PDB file of N, CA and C in Angstrom:
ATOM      1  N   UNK A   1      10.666   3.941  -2.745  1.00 96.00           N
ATOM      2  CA  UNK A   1       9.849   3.282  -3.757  1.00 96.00           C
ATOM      3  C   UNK A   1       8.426   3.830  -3.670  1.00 96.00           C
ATOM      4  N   UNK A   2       7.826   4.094  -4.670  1.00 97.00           N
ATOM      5  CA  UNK A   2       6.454   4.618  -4.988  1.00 97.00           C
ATOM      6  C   UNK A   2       5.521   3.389  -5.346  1.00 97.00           C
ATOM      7  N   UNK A   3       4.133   3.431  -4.672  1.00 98.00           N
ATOM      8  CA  UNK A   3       3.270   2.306  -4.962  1.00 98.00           C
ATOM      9  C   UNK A   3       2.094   3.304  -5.310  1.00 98.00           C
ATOM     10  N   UNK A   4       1.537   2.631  -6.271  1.00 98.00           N
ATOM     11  CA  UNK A   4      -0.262   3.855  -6.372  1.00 98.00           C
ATOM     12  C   UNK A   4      -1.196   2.750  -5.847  1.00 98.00           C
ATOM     13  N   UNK A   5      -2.288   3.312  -5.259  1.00 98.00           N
ATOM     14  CA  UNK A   5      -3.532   2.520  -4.383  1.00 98.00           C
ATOM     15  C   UNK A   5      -4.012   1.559  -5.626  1.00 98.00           C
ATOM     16  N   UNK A   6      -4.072   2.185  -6.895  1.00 98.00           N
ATOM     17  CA  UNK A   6      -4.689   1.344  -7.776  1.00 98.00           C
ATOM     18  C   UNK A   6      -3.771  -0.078  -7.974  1.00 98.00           C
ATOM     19  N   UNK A   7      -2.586   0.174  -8.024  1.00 98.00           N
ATOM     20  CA  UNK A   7      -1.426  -1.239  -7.716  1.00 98.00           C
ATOM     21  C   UNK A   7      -2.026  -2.239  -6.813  1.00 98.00           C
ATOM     22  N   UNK A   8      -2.466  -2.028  -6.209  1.00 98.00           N
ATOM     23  CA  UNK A   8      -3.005  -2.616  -4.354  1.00 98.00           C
ATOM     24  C   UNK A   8      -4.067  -4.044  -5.014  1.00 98.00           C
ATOM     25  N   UNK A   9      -4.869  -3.520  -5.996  1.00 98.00           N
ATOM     26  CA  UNK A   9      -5.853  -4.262  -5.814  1.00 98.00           C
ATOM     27  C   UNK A   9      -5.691  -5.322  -6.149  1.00 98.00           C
ATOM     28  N   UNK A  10      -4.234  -5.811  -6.757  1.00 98.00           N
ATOM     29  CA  UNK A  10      -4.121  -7.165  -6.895  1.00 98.00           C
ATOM     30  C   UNK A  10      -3.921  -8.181  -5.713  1.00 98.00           C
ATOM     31  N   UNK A  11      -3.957  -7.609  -4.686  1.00 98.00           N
ATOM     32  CA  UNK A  11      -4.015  -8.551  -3.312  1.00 98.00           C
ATOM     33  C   UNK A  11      -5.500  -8.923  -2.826  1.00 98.00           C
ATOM     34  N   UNK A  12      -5.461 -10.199  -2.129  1.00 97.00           N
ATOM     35  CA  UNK A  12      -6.914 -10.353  -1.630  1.00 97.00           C
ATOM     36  C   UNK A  12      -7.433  -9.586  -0.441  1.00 97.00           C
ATOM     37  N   UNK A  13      -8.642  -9.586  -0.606  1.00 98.00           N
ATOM     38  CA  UNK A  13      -9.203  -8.462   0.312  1.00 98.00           C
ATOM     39  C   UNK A  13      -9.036  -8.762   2.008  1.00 98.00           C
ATOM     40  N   UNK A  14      -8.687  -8.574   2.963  1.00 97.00           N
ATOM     41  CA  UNK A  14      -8.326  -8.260   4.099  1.00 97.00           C
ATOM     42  C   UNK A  14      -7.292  -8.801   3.981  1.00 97.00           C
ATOM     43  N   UNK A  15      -6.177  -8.848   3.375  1.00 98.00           N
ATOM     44  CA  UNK A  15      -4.739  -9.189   3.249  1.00 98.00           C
ATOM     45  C   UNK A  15      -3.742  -8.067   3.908  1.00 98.00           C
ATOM     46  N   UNK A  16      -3.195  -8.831   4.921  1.00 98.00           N
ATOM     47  CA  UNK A  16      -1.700  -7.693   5.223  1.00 98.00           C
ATOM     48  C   UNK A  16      -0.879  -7.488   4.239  1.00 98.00           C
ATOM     49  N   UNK A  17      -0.811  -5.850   3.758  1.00 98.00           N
ATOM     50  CA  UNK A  17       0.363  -6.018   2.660  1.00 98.00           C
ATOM     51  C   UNK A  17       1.817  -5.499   3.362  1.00 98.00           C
ATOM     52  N   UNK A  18       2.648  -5.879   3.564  1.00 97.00           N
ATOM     53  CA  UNK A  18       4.233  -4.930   4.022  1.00 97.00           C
ATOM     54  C   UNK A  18       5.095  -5.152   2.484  1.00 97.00           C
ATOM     55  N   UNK A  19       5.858  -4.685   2.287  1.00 97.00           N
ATOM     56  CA  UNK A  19       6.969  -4.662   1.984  1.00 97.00           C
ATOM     57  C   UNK A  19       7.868  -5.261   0.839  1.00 97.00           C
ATOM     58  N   UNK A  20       7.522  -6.696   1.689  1.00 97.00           N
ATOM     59  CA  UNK A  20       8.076  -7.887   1.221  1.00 97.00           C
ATOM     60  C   UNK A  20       7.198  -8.544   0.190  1.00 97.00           C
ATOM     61  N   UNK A  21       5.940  -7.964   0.661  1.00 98.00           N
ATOM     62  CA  UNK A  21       4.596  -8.465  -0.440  1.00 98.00           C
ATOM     63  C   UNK A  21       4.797  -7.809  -1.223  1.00 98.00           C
ATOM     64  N   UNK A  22       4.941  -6.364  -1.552  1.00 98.00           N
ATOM     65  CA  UNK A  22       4.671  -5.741  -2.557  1.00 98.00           C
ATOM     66  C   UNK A  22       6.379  -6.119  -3.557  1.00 98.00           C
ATOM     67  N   UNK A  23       7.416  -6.121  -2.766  1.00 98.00           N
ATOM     68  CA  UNK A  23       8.458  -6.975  -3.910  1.00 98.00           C
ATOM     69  C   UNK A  23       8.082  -8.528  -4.404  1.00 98.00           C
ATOM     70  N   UNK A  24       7.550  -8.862  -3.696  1.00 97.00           N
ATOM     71  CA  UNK A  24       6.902 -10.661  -4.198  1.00 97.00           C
ATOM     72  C   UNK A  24       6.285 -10.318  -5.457  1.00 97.00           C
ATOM     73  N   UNK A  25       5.224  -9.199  -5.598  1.00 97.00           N
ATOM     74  CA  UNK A  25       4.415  -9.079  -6.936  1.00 97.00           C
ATOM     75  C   UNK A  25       4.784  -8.206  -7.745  1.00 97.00           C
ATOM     76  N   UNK A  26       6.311  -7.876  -7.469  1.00 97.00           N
ATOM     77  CA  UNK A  26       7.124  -7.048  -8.184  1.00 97.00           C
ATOM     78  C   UNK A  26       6.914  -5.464  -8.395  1.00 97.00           C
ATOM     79  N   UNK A  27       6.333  -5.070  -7.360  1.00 98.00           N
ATOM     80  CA  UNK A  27       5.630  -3.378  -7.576  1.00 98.00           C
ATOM     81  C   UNK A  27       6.574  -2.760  -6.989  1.00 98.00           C
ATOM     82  N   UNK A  28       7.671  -3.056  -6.391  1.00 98.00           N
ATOM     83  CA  UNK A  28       8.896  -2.804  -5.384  1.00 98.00           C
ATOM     84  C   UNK A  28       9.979  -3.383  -5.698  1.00 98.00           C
ATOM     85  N   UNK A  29      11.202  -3.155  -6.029  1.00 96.00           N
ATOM     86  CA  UNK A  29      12.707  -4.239  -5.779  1.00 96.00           C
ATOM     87  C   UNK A  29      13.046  -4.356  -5.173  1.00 96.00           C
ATOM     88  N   UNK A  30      13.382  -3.013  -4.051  1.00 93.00           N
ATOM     89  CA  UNK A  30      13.983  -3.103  -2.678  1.00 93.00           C
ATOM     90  C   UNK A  30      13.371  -2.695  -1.617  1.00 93.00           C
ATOM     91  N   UNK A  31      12.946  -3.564  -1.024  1.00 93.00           N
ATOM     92  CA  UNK A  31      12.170  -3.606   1.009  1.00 93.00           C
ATOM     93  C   UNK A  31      13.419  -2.847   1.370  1.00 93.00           C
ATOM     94  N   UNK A  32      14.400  -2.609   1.338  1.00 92.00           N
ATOM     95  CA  UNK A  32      15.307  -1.599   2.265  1.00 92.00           C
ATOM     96  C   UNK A  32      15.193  -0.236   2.165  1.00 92.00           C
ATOM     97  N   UNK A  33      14.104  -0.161   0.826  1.00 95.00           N
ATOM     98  CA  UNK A  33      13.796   1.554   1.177  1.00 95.00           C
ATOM     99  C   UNK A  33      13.007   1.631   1.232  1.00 95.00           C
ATOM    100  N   UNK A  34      12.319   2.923   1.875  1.00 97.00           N
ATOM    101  CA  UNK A  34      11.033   3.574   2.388  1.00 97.00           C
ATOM    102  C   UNK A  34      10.224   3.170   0.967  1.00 97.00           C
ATOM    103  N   UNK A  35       8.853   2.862   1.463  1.00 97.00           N
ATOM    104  CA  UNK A  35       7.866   2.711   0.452  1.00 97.00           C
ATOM    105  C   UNK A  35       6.740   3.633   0.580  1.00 97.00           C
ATOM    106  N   UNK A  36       6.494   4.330  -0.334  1.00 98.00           N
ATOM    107  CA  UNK A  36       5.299   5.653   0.100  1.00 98.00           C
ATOM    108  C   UNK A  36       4.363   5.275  -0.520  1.00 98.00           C
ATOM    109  N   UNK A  37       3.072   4.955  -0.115  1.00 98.00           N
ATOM    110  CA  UNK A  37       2.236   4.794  -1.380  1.00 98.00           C
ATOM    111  C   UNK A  37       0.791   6.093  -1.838  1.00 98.00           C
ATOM    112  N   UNK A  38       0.611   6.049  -2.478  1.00 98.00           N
ATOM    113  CA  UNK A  38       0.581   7.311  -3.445  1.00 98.00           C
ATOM    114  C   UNK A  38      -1.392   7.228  -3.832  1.00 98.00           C
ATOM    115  N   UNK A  39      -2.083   7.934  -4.555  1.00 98.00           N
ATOM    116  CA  UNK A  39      -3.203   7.834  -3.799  1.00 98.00           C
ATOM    117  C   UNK A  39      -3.834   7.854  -5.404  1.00 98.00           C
ATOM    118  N   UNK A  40      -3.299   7.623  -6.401  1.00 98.00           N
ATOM    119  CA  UNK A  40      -3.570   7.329  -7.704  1.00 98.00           C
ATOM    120  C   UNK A  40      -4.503   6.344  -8.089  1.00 98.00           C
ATOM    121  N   UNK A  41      -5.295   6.657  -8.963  1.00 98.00           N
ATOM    122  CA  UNK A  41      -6.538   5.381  -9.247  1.00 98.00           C
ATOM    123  C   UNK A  41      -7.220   5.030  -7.805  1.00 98.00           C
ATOM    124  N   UNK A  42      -8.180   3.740  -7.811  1.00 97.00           N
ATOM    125  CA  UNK A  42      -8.947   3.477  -6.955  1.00 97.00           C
ATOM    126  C   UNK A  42      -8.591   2.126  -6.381  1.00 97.00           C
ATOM    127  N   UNK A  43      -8.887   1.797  -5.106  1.00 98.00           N
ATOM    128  CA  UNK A  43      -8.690   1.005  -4.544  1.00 98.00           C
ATOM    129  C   UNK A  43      -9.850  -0.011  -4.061  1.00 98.00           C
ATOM    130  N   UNK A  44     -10.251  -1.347  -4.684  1.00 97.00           N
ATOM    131  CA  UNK A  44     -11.204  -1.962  -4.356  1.00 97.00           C
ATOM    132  C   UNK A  44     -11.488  -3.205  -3.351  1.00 97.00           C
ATOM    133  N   UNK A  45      -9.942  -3.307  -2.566  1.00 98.00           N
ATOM    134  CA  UNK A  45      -9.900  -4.207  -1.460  1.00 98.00           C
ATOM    135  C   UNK A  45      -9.549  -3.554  -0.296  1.00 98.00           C
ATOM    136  N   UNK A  46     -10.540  -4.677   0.936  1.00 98.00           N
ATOM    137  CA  UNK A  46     -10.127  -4.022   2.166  1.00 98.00           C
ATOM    138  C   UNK A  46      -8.458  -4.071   2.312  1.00 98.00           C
ATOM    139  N   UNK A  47      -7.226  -3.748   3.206  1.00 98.00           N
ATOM    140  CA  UNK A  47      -6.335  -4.174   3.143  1.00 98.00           C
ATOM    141  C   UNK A  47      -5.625  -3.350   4.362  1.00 98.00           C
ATOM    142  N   UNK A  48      -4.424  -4.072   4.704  1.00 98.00           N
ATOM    143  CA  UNK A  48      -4.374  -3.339   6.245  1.00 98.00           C
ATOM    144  C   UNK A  48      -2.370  -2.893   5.346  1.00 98.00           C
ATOM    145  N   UNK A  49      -2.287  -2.307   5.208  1.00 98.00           N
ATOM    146  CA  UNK A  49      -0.955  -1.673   4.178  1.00 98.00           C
ATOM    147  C   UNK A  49      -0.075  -0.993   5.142  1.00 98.00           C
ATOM    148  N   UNK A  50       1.195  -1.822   5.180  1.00 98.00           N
ATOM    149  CA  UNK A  50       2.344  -1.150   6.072  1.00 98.00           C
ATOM    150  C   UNK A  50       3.372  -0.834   5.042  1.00 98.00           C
ATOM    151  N   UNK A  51       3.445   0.432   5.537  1.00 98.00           N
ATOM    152  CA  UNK A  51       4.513   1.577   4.439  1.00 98.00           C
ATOM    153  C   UNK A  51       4.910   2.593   5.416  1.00 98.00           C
ATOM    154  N   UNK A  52       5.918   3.423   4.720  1.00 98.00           N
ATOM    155  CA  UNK A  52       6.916   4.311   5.419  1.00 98.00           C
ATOM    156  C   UNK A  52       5.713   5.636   5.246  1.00 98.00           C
ATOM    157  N   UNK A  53       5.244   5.191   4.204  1.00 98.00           N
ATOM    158  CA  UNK A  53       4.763   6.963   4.135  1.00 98.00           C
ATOM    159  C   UNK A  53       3.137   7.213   3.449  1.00 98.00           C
ATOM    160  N   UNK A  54       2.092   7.760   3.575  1.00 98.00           N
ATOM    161  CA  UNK A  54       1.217   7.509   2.663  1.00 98.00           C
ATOM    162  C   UNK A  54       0.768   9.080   2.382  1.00 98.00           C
ATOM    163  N   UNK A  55       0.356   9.329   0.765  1.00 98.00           N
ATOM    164  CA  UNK A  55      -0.010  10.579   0.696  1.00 98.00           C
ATOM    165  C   UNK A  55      -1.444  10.739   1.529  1.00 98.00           C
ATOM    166  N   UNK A  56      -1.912  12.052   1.630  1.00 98.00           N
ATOM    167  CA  UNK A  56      -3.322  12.172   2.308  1.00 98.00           C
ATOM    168  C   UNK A  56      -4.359  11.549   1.404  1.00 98.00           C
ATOM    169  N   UNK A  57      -4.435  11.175  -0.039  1.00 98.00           N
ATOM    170  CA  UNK A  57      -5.198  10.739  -0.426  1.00 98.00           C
ATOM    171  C   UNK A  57      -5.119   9.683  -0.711  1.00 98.00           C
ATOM    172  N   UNK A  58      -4.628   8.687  -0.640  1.00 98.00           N
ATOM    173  CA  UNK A  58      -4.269   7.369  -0.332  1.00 98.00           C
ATOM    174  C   UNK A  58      -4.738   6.963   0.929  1.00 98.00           C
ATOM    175  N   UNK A  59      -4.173   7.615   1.756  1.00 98.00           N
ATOM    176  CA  UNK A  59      -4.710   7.142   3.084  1.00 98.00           C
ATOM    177  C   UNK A  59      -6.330   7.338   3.265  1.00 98.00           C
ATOM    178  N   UNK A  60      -6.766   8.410   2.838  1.00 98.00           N
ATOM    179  CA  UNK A  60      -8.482   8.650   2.462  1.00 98.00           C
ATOM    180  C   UNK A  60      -8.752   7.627   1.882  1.00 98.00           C
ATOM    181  N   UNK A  61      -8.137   7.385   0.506  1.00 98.00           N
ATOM    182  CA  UNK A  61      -8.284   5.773  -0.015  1.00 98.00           C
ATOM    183  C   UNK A  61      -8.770   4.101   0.908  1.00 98.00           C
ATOM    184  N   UNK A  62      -7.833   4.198   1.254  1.00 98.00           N
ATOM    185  CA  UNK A  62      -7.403   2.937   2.104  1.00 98.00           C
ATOM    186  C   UNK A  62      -8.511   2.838   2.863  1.00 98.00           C
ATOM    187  N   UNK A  63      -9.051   4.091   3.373  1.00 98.00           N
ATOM    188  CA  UNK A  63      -9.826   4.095   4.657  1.00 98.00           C
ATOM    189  C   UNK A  63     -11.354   4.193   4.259  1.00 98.00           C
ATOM    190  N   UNK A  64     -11.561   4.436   3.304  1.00 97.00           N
ATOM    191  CA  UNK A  64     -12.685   4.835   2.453  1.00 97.00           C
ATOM    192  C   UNK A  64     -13.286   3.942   2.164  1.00 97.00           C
ATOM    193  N   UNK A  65     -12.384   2.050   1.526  1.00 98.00           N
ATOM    194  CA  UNK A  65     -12.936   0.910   1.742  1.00 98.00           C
ATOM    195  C   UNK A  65     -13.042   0.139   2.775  1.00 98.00           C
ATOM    196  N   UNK A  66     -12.555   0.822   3.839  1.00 98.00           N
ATOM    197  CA  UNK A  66     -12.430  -0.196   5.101  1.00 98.00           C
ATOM    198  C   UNK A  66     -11.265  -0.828   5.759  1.00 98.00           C
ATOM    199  N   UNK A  67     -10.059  -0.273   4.741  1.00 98.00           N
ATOM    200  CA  UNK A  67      -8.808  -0.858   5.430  1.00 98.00           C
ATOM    201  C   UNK A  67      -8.081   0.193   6.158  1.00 98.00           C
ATOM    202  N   UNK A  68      -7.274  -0.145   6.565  1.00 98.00           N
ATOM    203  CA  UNK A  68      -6.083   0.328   7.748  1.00 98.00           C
ATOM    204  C   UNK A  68      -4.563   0.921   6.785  1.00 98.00           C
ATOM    205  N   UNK A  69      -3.884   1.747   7.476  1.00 98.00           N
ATOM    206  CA  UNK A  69      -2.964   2.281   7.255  1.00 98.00           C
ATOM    207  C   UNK A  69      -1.582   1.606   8.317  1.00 98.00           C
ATOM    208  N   UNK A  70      -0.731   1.387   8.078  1.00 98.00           N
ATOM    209  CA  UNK A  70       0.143   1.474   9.201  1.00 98.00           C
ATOM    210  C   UNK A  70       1.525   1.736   8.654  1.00 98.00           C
ATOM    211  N   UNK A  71       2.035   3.355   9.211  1.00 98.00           N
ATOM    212  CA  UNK A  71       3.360   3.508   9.299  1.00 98.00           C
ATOM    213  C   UNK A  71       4.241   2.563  10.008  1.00 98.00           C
ATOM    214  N   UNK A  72       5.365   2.254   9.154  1.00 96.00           N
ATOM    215  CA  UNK A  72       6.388   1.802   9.076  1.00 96.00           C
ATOM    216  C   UNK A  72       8.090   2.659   9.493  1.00 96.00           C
ATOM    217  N   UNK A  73       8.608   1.599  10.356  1.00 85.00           N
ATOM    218  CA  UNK A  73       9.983   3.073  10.259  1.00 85.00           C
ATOM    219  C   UNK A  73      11.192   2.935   9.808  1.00 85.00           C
TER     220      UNK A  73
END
């Protein structure tokens, strides 16, 4: 499953996102597959984002406002 950083910002700011969050707000159907998220548009909350995979500019993203990355396996 593909997520873009700009998707993100509907969570509150220092919010853990995994998985299960991002199928709750429907940006995902299935938590049983790898979720990569992708580095599209801008990201305006801190956020600590657990995913299988993140492009390099996403993760520049993420980190750029202050949040965290964490691979997933």
């Amino acid at each position: 499953s593909l997520v873009n950083v700009s998707d993100l910002n509907i969570f509150s700011e220092g919010q853990d996102v995994k998985p299960e969050d991002l199928a709750e707000k429907g940006l995902i159907r299935n938590t049983r597959l790898p979720v990569k998220v992708l580095g599209e548009g801008e990201l305006k909350v801190k956020l600590k984002i657990h995913a299988s995979r993140f492009s390099k500019t996403a993760e520049e993203k993420v980190k750029k406002v202050g949040g965290e990355t964490v691979k997933i396996g």
